[in-house]
Coordinates of C-alpha atoms in Angstrom, one line a residue:
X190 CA 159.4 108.3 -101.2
X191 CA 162.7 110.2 -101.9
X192 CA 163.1 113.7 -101.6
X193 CA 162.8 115.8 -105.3
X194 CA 166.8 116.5 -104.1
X195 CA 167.6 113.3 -103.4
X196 CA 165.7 111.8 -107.1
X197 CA 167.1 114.5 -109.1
X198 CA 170.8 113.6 -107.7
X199 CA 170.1 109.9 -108.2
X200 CA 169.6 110.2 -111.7
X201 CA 172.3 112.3 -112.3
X202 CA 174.5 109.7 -110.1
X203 CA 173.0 106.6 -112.3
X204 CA 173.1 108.6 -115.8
X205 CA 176.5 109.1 -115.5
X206 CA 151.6 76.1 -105.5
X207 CA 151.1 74.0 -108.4
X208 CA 151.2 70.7 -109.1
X209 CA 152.0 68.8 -112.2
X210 CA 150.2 69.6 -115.3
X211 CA 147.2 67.9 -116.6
X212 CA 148.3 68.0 -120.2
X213 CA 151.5 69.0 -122.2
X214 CA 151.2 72.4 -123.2
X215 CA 150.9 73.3 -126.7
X216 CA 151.8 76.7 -127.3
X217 CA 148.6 77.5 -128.9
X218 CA 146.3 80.2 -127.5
X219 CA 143.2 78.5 -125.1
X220 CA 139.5 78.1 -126.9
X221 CA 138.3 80.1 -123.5
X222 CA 139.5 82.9 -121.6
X223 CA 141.4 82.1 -118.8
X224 CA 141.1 84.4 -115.3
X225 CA 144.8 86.1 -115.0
X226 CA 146.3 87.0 -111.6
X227 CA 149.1 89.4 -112.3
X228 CA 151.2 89.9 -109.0
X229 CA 154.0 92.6 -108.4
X230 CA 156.5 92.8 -105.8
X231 CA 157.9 96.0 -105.1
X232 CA 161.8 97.0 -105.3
X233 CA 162.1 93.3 -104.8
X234 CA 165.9 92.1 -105.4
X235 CA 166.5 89.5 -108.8
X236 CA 168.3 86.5 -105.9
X237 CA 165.5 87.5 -103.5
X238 CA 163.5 84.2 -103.7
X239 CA 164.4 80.6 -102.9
X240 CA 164.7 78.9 -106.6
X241 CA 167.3 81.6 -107.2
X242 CA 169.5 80.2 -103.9
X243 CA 168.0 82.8 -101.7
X244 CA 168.2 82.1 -97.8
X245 CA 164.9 84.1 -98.0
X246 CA 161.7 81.6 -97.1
X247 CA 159.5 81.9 -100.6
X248 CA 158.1 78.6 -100.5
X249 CA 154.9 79.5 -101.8
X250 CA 156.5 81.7 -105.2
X251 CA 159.0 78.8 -105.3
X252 CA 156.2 75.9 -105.9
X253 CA 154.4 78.5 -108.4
X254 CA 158.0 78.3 -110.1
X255 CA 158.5 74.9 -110.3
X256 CA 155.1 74.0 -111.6
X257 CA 155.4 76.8 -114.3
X258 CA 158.3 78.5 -116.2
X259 CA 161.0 81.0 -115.1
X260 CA 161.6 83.9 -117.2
X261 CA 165.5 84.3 -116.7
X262 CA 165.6 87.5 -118.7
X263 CA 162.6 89.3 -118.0
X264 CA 163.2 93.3 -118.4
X265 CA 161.1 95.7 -116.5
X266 CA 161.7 99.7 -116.5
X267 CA 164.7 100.7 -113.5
X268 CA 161.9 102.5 -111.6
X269 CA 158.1 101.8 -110.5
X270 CA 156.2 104.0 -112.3
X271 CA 157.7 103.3 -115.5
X272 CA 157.2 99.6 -115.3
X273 CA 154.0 99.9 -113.9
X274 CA 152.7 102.0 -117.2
X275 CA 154.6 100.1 -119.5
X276 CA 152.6 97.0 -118.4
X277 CA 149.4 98.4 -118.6
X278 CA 149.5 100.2 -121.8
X279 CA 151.8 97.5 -123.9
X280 CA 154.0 100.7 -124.5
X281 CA 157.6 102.2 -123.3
X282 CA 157.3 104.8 -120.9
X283 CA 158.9 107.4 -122.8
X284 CA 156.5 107.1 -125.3
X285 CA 154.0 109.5 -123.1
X286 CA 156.4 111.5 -120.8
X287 CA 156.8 108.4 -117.7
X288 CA 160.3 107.3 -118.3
X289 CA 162.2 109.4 -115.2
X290 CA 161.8 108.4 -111.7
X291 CA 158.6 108.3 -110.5
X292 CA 155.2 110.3 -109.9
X293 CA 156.1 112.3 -106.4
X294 CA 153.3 113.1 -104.0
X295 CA 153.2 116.6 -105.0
X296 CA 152.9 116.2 -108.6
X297 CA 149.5 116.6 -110.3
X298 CA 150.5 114.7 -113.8
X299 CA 149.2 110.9 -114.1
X300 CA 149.4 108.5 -116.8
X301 CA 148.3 109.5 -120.2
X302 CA 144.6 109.6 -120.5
X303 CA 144.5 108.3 -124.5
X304 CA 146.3 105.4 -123.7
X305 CA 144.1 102.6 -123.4
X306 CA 144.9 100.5 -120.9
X307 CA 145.4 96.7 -120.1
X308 CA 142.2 96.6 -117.7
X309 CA 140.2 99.0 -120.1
X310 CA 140.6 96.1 -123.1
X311 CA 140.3 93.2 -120.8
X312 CA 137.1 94.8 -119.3
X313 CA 135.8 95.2 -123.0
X314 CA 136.6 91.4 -123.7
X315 CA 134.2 90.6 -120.6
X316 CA 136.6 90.3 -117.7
X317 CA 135.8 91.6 -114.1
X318 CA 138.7 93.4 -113.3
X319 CA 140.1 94.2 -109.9
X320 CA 143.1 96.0 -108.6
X321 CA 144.4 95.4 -105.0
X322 CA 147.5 96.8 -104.0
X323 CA 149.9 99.8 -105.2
X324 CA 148.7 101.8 -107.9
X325 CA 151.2 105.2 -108.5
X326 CA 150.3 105.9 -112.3
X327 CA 148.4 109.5 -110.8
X328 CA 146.7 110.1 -107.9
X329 CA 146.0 114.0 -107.6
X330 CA 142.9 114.3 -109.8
X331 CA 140.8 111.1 -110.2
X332 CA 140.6 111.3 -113.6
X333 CA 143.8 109.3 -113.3
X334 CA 142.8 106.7 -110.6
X335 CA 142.1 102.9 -111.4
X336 CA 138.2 103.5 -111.1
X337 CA 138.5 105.6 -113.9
X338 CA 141.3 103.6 -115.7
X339 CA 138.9 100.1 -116.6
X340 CA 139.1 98.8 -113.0
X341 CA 135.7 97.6 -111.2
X342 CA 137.2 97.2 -108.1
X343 CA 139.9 99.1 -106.4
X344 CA 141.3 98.6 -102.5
X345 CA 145.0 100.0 -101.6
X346 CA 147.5 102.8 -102.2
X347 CA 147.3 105.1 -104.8
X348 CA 151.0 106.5 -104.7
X349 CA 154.1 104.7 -103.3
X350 CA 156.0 104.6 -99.9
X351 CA 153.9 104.0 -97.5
X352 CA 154.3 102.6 -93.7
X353 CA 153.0 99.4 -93.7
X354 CA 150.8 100.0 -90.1
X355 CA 149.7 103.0 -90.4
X356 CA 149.2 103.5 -94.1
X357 CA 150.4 107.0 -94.0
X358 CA 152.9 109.1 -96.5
X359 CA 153.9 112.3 -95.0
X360 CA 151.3 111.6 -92.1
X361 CA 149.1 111.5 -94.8
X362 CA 146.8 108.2 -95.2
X363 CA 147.1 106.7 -98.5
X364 CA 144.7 104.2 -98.5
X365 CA 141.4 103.6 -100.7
X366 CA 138.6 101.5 -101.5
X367 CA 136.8 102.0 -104.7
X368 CA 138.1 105.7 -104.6
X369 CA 137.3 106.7 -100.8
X370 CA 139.8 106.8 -98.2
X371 CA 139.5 103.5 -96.0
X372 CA 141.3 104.0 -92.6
X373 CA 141.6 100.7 -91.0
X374 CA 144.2 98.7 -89.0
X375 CA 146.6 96.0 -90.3
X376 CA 149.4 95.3 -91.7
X377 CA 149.3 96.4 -95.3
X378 CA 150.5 93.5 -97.2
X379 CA 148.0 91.1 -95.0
X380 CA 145.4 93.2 -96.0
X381 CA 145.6 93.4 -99.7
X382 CA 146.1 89.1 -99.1
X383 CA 142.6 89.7 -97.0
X384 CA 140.9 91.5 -100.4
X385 CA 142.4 89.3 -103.1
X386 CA 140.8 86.1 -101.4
X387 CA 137.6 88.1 -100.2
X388 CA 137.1 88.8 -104.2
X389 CA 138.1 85.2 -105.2
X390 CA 136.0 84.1 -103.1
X391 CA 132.9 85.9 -104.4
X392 CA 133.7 86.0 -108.1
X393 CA 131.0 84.8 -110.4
X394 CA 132.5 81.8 -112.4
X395 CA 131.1 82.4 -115.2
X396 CA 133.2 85.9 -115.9
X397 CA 136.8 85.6 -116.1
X398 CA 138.9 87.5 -113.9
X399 CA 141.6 89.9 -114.5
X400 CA 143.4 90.4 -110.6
X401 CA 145.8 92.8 -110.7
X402 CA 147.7 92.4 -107.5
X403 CA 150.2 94.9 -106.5
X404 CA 152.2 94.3 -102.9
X405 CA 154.5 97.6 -101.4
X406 CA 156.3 95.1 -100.3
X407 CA 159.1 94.8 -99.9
X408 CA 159.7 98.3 -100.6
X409 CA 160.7 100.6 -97.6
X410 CA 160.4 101.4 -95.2
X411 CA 161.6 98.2 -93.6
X412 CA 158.7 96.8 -91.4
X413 CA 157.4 93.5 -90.9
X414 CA 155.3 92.4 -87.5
X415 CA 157.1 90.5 -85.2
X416 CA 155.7 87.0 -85.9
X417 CA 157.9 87.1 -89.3
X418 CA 160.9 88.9 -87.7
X419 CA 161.2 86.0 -85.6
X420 CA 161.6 83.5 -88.3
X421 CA 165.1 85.3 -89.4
X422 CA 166.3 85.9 -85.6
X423 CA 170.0 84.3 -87.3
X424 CA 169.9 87.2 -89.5
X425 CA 172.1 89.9 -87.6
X426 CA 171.8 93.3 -89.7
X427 CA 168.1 94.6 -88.6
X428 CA 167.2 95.9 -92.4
X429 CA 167.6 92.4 -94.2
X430 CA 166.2 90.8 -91.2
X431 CA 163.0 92.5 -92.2
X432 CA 163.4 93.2 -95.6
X433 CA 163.8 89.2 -95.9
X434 CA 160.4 89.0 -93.5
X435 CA 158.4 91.0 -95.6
X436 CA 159.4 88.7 -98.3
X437 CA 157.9 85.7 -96.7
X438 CA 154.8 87.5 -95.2
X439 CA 154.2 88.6 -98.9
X440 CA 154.9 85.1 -100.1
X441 CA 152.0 83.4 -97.4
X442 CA 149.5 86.1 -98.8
X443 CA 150.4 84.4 -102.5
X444 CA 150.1 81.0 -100.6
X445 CA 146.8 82.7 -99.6
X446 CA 145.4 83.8 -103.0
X447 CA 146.8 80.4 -104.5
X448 CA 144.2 78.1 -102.0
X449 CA 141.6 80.4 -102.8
X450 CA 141.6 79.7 -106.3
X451 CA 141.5 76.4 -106.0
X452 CA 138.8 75.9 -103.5
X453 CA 136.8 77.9 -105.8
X454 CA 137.8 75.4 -108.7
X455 CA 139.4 78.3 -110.8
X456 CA 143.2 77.1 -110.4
X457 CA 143.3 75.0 -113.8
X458 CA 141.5 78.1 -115.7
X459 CA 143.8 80.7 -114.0
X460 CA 147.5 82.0 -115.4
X461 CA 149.2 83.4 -112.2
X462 CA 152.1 85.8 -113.7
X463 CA 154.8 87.3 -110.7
X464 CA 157.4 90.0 -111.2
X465 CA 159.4 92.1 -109.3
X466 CA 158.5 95.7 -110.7
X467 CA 162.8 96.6 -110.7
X468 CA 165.5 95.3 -109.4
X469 CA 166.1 95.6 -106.2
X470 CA 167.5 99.1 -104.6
X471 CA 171.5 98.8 -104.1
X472 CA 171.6 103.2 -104.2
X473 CA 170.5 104.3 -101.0
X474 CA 169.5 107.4 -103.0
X475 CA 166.5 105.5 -104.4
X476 CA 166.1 103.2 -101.2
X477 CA 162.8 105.6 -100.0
X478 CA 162.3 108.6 -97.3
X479 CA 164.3 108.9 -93.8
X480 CA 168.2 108.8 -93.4
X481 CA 169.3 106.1 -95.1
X482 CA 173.3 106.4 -94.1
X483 CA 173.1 104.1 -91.2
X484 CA 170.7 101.7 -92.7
X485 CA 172.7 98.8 -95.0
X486 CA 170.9 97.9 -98.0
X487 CA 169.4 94.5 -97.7
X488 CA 168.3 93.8 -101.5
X489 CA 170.2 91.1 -103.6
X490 CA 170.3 91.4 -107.2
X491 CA 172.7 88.2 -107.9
X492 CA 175.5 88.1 -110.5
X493 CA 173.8 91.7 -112.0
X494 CA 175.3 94.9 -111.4
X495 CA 173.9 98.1 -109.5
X496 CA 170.1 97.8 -109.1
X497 CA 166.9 100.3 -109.1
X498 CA 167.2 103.6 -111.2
X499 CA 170.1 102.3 -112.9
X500 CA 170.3 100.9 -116.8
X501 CA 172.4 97.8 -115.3
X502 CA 170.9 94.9 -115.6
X503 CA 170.6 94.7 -111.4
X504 CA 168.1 97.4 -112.2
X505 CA 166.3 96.3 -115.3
X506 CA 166.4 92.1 -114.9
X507 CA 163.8 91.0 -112.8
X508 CA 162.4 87.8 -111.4
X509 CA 159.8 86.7 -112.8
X510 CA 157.7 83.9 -113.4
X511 CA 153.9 82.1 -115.0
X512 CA 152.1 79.4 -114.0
X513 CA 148.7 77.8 -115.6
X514 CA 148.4 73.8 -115.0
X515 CA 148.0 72.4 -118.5
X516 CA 149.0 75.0 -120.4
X517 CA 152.5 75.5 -119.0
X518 CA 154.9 73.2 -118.8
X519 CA 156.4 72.5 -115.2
X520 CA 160.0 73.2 -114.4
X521 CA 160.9 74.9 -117.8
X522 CA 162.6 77.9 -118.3
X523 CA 162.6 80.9 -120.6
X524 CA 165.8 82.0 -121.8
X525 CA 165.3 84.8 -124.6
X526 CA 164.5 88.4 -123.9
X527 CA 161.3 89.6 -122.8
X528 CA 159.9 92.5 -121.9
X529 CA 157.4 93.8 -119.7
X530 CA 155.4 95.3 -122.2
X531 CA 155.0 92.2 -123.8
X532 CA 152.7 91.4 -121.5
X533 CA 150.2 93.5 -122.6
X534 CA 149.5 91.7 -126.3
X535 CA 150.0 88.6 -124.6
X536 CA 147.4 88.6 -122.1
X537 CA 144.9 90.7 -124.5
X538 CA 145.7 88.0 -126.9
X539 CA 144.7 84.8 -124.5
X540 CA 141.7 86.3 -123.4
X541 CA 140.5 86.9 -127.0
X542 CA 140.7 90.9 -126.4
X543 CA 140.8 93.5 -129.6
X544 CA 143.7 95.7 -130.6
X545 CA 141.4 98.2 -132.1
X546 CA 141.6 101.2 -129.5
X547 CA 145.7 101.1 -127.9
X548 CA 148.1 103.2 -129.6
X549 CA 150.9 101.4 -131.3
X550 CA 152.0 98.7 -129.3
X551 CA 156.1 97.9 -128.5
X552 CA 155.3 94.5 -126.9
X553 CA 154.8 91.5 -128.8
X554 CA 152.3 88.5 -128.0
X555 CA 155.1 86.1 -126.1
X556 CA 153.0 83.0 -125.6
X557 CA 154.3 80.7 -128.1
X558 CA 157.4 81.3 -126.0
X559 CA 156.3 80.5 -122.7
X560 CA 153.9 78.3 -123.4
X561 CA 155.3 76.2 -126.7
X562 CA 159.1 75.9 -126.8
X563 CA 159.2 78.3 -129.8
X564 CA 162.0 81.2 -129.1
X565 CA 161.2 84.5 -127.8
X566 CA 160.8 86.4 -130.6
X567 CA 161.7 90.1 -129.1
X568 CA 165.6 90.5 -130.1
X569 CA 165.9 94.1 -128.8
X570 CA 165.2 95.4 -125.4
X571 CA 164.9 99.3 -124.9
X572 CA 166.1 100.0 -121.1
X573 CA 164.9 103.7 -121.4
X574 CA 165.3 106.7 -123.2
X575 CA 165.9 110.2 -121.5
X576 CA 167.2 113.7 -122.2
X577 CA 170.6 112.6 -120.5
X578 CA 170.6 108.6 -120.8
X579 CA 169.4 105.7 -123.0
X580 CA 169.9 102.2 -122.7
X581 CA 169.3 99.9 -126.3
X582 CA 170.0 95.9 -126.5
X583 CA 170.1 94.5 -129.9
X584 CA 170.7 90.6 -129.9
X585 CA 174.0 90.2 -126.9
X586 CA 175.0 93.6 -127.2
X587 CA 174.0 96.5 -124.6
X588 CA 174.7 99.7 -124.9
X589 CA 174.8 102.8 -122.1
X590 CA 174.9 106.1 -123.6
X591 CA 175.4 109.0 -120.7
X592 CA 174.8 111.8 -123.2
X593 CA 175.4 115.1 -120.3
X594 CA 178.7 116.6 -121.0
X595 CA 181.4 114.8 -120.6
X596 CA 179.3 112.1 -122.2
X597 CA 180.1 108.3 -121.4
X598 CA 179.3 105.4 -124.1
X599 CA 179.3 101.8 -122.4
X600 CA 179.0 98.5 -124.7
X601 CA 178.5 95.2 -122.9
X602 CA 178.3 91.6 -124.6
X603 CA 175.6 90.5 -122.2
X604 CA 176.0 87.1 -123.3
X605 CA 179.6 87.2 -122.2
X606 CA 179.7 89.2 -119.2
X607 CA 176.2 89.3 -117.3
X608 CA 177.8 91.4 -114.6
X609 CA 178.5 94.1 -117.2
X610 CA 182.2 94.3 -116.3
X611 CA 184.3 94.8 -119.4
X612 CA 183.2 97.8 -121.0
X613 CA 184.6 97.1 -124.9
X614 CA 182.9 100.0 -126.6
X615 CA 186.6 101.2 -127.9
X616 CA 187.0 97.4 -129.7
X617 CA 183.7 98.0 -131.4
X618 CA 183.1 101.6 -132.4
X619 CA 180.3 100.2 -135.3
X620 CA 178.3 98.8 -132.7
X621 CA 178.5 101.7 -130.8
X622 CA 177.6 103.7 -133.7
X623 CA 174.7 101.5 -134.4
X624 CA 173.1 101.4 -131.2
X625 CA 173.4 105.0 -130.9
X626 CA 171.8 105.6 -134.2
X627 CA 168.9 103.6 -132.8
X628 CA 168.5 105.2 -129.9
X629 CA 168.5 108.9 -131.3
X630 CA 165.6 107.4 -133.7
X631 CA 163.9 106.8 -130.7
X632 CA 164.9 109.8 -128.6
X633 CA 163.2 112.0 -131.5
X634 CA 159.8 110.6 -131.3
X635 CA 160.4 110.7 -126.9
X636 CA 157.5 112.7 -125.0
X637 CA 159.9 114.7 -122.8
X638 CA 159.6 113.3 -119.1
X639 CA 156.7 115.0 -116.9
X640 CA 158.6 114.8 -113.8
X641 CA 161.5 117.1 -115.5
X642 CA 158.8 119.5 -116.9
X643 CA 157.0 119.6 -114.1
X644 CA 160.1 120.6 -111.5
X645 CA 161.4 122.7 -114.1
X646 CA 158.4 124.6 -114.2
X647 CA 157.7 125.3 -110.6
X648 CA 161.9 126.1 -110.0
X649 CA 161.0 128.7 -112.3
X650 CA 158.3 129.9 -110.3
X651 CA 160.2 129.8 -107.3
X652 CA 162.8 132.2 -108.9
X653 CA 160.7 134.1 -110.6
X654 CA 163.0 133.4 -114.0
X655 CA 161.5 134.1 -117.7
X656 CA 159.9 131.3 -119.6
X657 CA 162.2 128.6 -120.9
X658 CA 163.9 128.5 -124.5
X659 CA 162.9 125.4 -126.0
X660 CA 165.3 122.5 -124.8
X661 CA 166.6 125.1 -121.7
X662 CA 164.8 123.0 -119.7
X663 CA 167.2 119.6 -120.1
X664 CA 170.4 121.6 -118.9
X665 CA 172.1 119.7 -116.0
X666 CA 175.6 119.8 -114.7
X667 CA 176.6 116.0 -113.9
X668 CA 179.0 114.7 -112.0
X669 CA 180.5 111.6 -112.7

């Protein structure tokens, strides 16, 4: 994980294997719940998979793809955290204080305990529920960990970065089961393939299951064993020779999961969702811990500029994909807007779940679209709101507002220029005007971002410096 330094500066830097289906889908929700494994990669770039032209070896993702529907533009949040609470509350980040970088091994804040949580109303509607893999939504008091959170079973990290042998952060092992430290060897992303087909495998039928599996891969650092490494020897530079293995090692442990669902007959009642949880890192800055100058970045986010931590669209459009024989259609593809956090209505939605106890939800229940042929009906996309950045789509146009002195306004006709080239704010002041009335509506209900608070706070403390006048604490000198 980065330093505090090295985050801070970032943001500053940035601111400125399924067959064909059984029946034709109908769009219409299913008479009985269906058991939902959600999988996330981690900092995984948007061209890092085969059916987007990759040289990358995801054969397994690739088959899930073609027997399902590809979500061409499928927002997350730029960083992990962010996306990882917007999923499981329905909700944008800045909504509770989420929406900057991401929760740091020495900070004691987790994700809001009144928000009721994807697991917690999926657990109420009579799903087991399981998390394997990264969790990093709090991990300092447990009050905040997935035990606690609506998840029966737990098994993997509970913060970020982590070395993929030894399980460590800062020599530190971060590695649980069911909230005790488990040291163990292994490679971590064979392991959390090892758990999800162990609980497959010993699932009662008759309860639906809600599998939320989270891979660190292929987040740095850069390690794959050497069994994988030798399947890219013709790849020369060392980091995307094992960036690109842990790729395919992650992709045989979704091969993995895959066979176990059939052999236990629960393939044709199972919607498999994967995402990336940002694009992938291009800024070195938000690459992860060690010296990063002499390490070139491997990830590949396509035709979409910059990548994790920024509001381009390399750091915000991710791949993603869903699969469910007979009630997906093969080979089709999603091209309207949708949003992580429309996941949350959507799946709560399929499994006949209540709305009763979530705050107000931002996503909306997609399924028609992925499932019918009906468009997507989100039309606006919210990339993030901060004290010093937001980033608002309405319809094709996108706007980047840099709001720290001297402030910088960017408007992009997505439709027109995906690589967010031509900036042509100046042609179209009242679209600029618009957007940024929408996002100062937003930015005056925004819970002002822990991480700030928090490192505000103990700077203060450090420096022994009276308490802060009410906004002091959002003061930054930028550079562009």
């Amino acid at each position: 994980m980065p330093s505090l330094t090295r985050i801070l500066a970032a943001f500053i830097l940035s601111a400125l294997l399924c067959g064909a289906a059984s029946a034709q889908p109908t769009g219409a929700a299913p008479s009985t719940p269906p058991n939902i494994v959600y999988i996330v990669s981690d900092d995984q770039g948007w061209k890092d998979v085969g059916f987007h032209g990759s040289d990358i070896q995801t054969p397994n993702i690739d088959a899930l793809a073609a027997g399902g529907v590809r979500l061409e533009q499928f927002y997350a949040q730029p960083m992990c955290t962010p996306t990882r609470a917007a999923l499981l509350t329905g909700r944008y980040p800045f909504r509770y204080g989420l929406q900057t970088a991401v929760i740091l091994s020495t900070h004691t804040y987790g994700l809001a305990l009144d928000e009721w949580l994807l697991p917690q109303a999926l657990q109420e509607a009579g799903y087991e529920t399981a998390i394997v893999g990264k969790w990093h939504l709090g991990h300092a008091d447990a009050k905040y960990w997935p035990r606690q959170r609506g998840f029966d079973h737990q098994y993997g990290p509970l913060i970020g970065e982590i070395d993929y042998f030894t399980h460590e952060q800062h020599g530190v092992v971060d590695w649980y089961r069911d909230n005790k430290v488990v040291r163990e060897p292994g490679y971590s992303t064979t392991l959390l393939g090892d758990d999800a087909v162990k609980l497959i495998d010993g699932h009662d039928t008759k309860t639906p299951l809600f599998l939320y599996l989270t891979f660190n891969a292929p987040h740095t650092p850069y390690q794959a064993p050497q069994a994988y490494l030798d399947r890219y020897k013709d790849i020369a530079d060392p980091s995307r020779r094992a960036y690109a293995a842990q790729i395919t090692a992650m992709d045989e442990q979704i091969g993995r999961v895959v066979a176990a669902l059939g052999e236990k007959k629960m393939r044709d009642k199972t919607l498999i969702v994967f995402q990336s949880d940002n694009g992938g890192t291009r800024n070195p800055m938000f690459a992860g811990e060690g010296d990063m100058s002499k390490i070139k970045i491997p990830n590949d986010n396509g035709p979409y500029r910059d990548g994790k931590g920024s509001l381009y669209e390399g750091g915000t459009r991710v791949v993603a994909i869903m699969n469910w024989p007979g009630k997906i259609k093969p080979g089709s593809t999603v091209e309207g807007m949708i949003h992580v956090v429309d996941m949350y209505p959507t799946l709560v939605g399929l499994a006949g779940g209540k709305f009763d106890k979530n705050k107000p939800l931002d996503g909306l229940d997609v399924w028609p679209a992925i499932a019918g042929d009906k468009p997507s009906p989100r039309t606006e996309v919210i990339y993030n709101i901060e004290p010093f950045r937001a980033g608002v789509r309405q319809g094709d146009w996108k706007l980047i507002w840099r709001t720290p002195l001297p402030s910088a306004v960017e408007l992009y006709n997505i439709a027109q220029d995906l690589s967010e080239k031509d900036n042509v704010a100046a042609a179209n002041p009242d679209k600029v005007a618009a957007l940024q009335k929408r996002a100062n509506e937003l930015a005056a209900t925004m819970v002002k971002p822990l991480l700030l608070q928090t490192e505000f706070q103990a700077l203060r403390g450090r420096l022994s410096m009276p308490p802060a006048l009410p906004g002091e604490e959002f003061m930054f000198d930028e550079e562009d």
